[in-house]
PDB file of C-alpha atoms in Angstrom:
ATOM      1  CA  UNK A   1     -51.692 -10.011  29.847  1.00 51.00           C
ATOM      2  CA  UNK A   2     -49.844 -12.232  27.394  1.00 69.00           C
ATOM      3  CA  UNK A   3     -51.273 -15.637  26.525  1.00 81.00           C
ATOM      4  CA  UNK A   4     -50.041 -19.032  26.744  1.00 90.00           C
ATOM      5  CA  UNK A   5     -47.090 -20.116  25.153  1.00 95.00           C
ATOM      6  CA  UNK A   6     -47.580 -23.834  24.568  1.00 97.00           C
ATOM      7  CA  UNK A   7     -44.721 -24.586  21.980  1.00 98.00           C
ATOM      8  CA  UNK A   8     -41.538 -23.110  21.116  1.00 98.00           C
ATOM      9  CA  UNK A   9     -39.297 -25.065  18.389  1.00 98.00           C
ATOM     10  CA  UNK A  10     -35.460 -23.923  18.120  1.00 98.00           C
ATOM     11  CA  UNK A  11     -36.395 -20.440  19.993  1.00 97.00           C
ATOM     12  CA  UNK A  12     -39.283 -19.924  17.528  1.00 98.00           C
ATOM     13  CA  UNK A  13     -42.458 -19.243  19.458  1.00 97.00           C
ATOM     14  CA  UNK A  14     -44.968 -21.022  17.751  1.00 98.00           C
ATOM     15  CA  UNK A  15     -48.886 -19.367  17.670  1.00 96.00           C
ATOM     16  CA  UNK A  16     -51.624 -21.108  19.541  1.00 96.00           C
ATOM     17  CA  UNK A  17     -52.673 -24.346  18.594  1.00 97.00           C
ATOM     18  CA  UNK A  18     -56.257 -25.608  17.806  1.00 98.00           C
ATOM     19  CA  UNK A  19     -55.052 -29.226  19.429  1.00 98.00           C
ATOM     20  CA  UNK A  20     -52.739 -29.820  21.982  1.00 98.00           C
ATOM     21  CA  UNK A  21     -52.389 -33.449  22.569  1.00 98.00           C
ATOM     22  CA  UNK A  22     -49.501 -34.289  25.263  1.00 97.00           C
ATOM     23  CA  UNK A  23     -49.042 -38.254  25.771  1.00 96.00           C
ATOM     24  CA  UNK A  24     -46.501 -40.064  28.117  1.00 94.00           C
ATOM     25  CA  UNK A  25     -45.455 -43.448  27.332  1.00 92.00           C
ATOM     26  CA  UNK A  26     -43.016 -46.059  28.784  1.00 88.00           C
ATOM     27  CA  UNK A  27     -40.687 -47.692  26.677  1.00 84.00           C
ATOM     28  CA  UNK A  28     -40.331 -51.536  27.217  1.00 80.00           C
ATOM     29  CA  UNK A  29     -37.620 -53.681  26.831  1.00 81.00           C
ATOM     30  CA  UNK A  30     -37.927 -56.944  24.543  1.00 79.00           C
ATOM     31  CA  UNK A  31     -38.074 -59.351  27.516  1.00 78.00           C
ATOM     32  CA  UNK A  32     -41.007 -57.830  29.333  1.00 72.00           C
ATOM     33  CA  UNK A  33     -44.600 -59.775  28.462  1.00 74.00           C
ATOM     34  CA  UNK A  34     -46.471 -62.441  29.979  1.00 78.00           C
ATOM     35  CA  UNK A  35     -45.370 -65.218  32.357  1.00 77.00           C
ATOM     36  CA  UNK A  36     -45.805 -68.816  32.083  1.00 79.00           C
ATOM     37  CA  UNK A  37     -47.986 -67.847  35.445  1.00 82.00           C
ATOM     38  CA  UNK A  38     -50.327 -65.501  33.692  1.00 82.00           C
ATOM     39  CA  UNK A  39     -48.720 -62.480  35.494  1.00 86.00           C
ATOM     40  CA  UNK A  40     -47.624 -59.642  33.319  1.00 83.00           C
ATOM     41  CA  UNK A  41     -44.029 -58.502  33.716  1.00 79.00           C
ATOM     42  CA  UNK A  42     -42.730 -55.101  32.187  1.00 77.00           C
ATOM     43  CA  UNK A  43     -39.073 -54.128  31.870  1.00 80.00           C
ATOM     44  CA  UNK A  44     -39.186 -50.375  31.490  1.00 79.00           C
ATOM     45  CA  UNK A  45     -36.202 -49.233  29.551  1.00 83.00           C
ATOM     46  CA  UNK A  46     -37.420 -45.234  29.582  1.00 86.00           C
ATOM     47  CA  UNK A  47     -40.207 -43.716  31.736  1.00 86.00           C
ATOM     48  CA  UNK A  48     -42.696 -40.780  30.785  1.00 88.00           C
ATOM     49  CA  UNK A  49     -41.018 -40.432  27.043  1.00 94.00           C
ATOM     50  CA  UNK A  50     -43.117 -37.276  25.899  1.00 97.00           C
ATOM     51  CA  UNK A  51     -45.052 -37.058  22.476  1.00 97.00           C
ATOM     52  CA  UNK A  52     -47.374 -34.178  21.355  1.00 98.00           C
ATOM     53  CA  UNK A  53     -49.708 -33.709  19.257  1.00 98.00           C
ATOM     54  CA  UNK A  54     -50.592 -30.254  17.539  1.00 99.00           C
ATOM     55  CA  UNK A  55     -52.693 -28.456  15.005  1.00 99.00           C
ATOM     56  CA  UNK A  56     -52.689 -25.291  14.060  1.00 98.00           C
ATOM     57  CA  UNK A  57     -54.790 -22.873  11.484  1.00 97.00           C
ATOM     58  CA  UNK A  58     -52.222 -20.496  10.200  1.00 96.00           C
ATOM     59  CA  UNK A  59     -50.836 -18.746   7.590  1.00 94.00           C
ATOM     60  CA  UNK A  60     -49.016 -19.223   4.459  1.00 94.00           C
ATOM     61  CA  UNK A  61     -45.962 -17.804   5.994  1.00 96.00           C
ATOM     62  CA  UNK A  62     -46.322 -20.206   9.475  1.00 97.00           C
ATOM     63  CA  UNK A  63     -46.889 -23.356   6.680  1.00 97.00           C
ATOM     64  CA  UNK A  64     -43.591 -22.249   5.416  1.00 97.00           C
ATOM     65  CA  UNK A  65     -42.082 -21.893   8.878  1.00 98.00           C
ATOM     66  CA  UNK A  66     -43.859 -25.438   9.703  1.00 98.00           C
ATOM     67  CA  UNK A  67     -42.184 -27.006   6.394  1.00 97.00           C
ATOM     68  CA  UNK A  68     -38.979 -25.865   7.693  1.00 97.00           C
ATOM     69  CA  UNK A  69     -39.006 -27.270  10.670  1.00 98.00           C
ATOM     70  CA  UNK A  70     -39.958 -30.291   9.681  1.00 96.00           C
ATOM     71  CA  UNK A  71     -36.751 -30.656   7.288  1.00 96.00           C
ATOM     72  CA  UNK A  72     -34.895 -30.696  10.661  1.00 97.00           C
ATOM     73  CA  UNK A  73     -33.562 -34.265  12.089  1.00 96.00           C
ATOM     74  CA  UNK A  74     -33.252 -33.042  15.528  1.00 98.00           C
ATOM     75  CA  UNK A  75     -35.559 -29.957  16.926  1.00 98.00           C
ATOM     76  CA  UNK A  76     -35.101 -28.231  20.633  1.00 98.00           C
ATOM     77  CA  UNK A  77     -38.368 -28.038  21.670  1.00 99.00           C
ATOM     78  CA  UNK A  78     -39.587 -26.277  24.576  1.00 98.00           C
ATOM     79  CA  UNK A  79     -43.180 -27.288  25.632  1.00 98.00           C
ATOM     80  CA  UNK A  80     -45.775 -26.644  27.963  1.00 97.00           C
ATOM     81  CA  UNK A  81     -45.575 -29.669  30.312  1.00 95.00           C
ATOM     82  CA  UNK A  82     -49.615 -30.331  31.572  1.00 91.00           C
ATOM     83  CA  UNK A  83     -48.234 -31.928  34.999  1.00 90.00           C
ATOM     84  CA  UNK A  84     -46.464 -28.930  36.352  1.00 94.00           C
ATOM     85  CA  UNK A  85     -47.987 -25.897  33.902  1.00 94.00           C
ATOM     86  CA  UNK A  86     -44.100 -25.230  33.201  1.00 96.00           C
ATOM     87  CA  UNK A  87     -42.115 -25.011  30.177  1.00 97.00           C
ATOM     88  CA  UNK A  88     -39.892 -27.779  29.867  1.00 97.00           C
ATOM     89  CA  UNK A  89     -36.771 -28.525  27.177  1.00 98.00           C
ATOM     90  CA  UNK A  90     -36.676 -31.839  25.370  1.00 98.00           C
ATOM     91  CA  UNK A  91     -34.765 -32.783  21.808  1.00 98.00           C
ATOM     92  CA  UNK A  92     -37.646 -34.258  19.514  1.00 98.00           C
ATOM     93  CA  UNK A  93     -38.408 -34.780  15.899  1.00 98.00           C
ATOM     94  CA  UNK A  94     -41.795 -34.545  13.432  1.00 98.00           C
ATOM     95  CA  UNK A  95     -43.115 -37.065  12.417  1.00 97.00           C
ATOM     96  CA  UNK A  96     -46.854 -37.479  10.509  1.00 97.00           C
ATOM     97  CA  UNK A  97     -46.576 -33.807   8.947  1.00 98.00           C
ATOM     98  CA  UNK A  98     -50.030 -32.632   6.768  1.00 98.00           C
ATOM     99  CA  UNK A  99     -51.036 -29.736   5.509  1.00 98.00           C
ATOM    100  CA  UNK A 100     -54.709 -28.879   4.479  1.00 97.00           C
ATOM    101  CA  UNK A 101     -56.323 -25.623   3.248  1.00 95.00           C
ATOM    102  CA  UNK A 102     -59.157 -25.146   5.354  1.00 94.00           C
ATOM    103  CA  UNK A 103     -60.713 -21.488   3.025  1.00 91.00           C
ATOM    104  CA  UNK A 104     -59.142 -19.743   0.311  1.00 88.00           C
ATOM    105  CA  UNK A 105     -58.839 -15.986   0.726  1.00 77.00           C
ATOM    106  CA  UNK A 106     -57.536 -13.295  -0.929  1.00 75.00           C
ATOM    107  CA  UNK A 107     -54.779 -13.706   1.412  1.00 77.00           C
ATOM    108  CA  UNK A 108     -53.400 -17.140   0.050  1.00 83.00           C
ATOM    109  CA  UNK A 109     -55.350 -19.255   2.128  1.00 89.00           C
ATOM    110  CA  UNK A 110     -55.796 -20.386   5.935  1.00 94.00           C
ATOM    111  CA  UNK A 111     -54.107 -23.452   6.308  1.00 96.00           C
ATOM    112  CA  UNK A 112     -54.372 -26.142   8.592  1.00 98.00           C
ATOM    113  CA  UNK A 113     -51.199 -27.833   9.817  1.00 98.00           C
ATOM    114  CA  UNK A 114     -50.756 -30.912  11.944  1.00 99.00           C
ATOM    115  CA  UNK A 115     -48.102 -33.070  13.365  1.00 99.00           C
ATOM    116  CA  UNK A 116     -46.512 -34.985  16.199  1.00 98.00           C
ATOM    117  CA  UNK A 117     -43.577 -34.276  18.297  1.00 99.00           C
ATOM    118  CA  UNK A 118     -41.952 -37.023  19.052  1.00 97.00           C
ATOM    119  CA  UNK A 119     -39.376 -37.455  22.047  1.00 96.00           C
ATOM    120  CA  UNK A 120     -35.947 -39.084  21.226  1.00 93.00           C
TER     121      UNK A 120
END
């Protein structure tokens, strides 16, 4: 039995993340807010606009792959969509890329990576 693909980034099938963080957010419009009546009135402009979260302890060669990706302004990214279990295809971008070494080994390291996807 195969395991759970979660992220795959310009048909690169990323390994298993630590942290999977998937948020949906609304986009408003500029004229939404409060009314002079006290009632709150939002002008959606985009529904459910997707942003996730990962972090992954990898190796050297996957912080290179990671760095790579992250040079990219626009990334296909096929993820793992926690409302229907099903892969689904959006164009995003990284933003808030770090790197940290978590234990030096005579292996060059394990490395911690981390960053957001962010939905266009």
């Amino acid at each position: 039995m195969s395991h759970q693909v979660y992220l795959i980034i310009n048909s690169i099938t990323l390994p298993l993340p630590t942290s999977y963080v998937l948020e949906y957010r609304d986009i408003e419009a500029e004229t939404g807010g409060e009314t002079e009546a006290g009632t709150i009135q939002r002008d959606i402009v985009r529904h459910g606009v997707v942003s996730i979260g990962v972090t992954f302890n990898c190796s050297p060669q996957w912080v290179k792959t990671f760095s790579g990706l992250k040079q990219n302004s626009m990334l296909q990214v096929r993820y793992l969509d926690t409302e229907s279990l099903e892969l689904k295809t959006s164009n995003m971008y990284i933003e808030g890329f770090s790197v940290k070494l978590i234990k030096d080994t005579s292996y060059k390291g394990l490395w911690e990576v981390s960053f957001t996807l962010s939905e266009y």
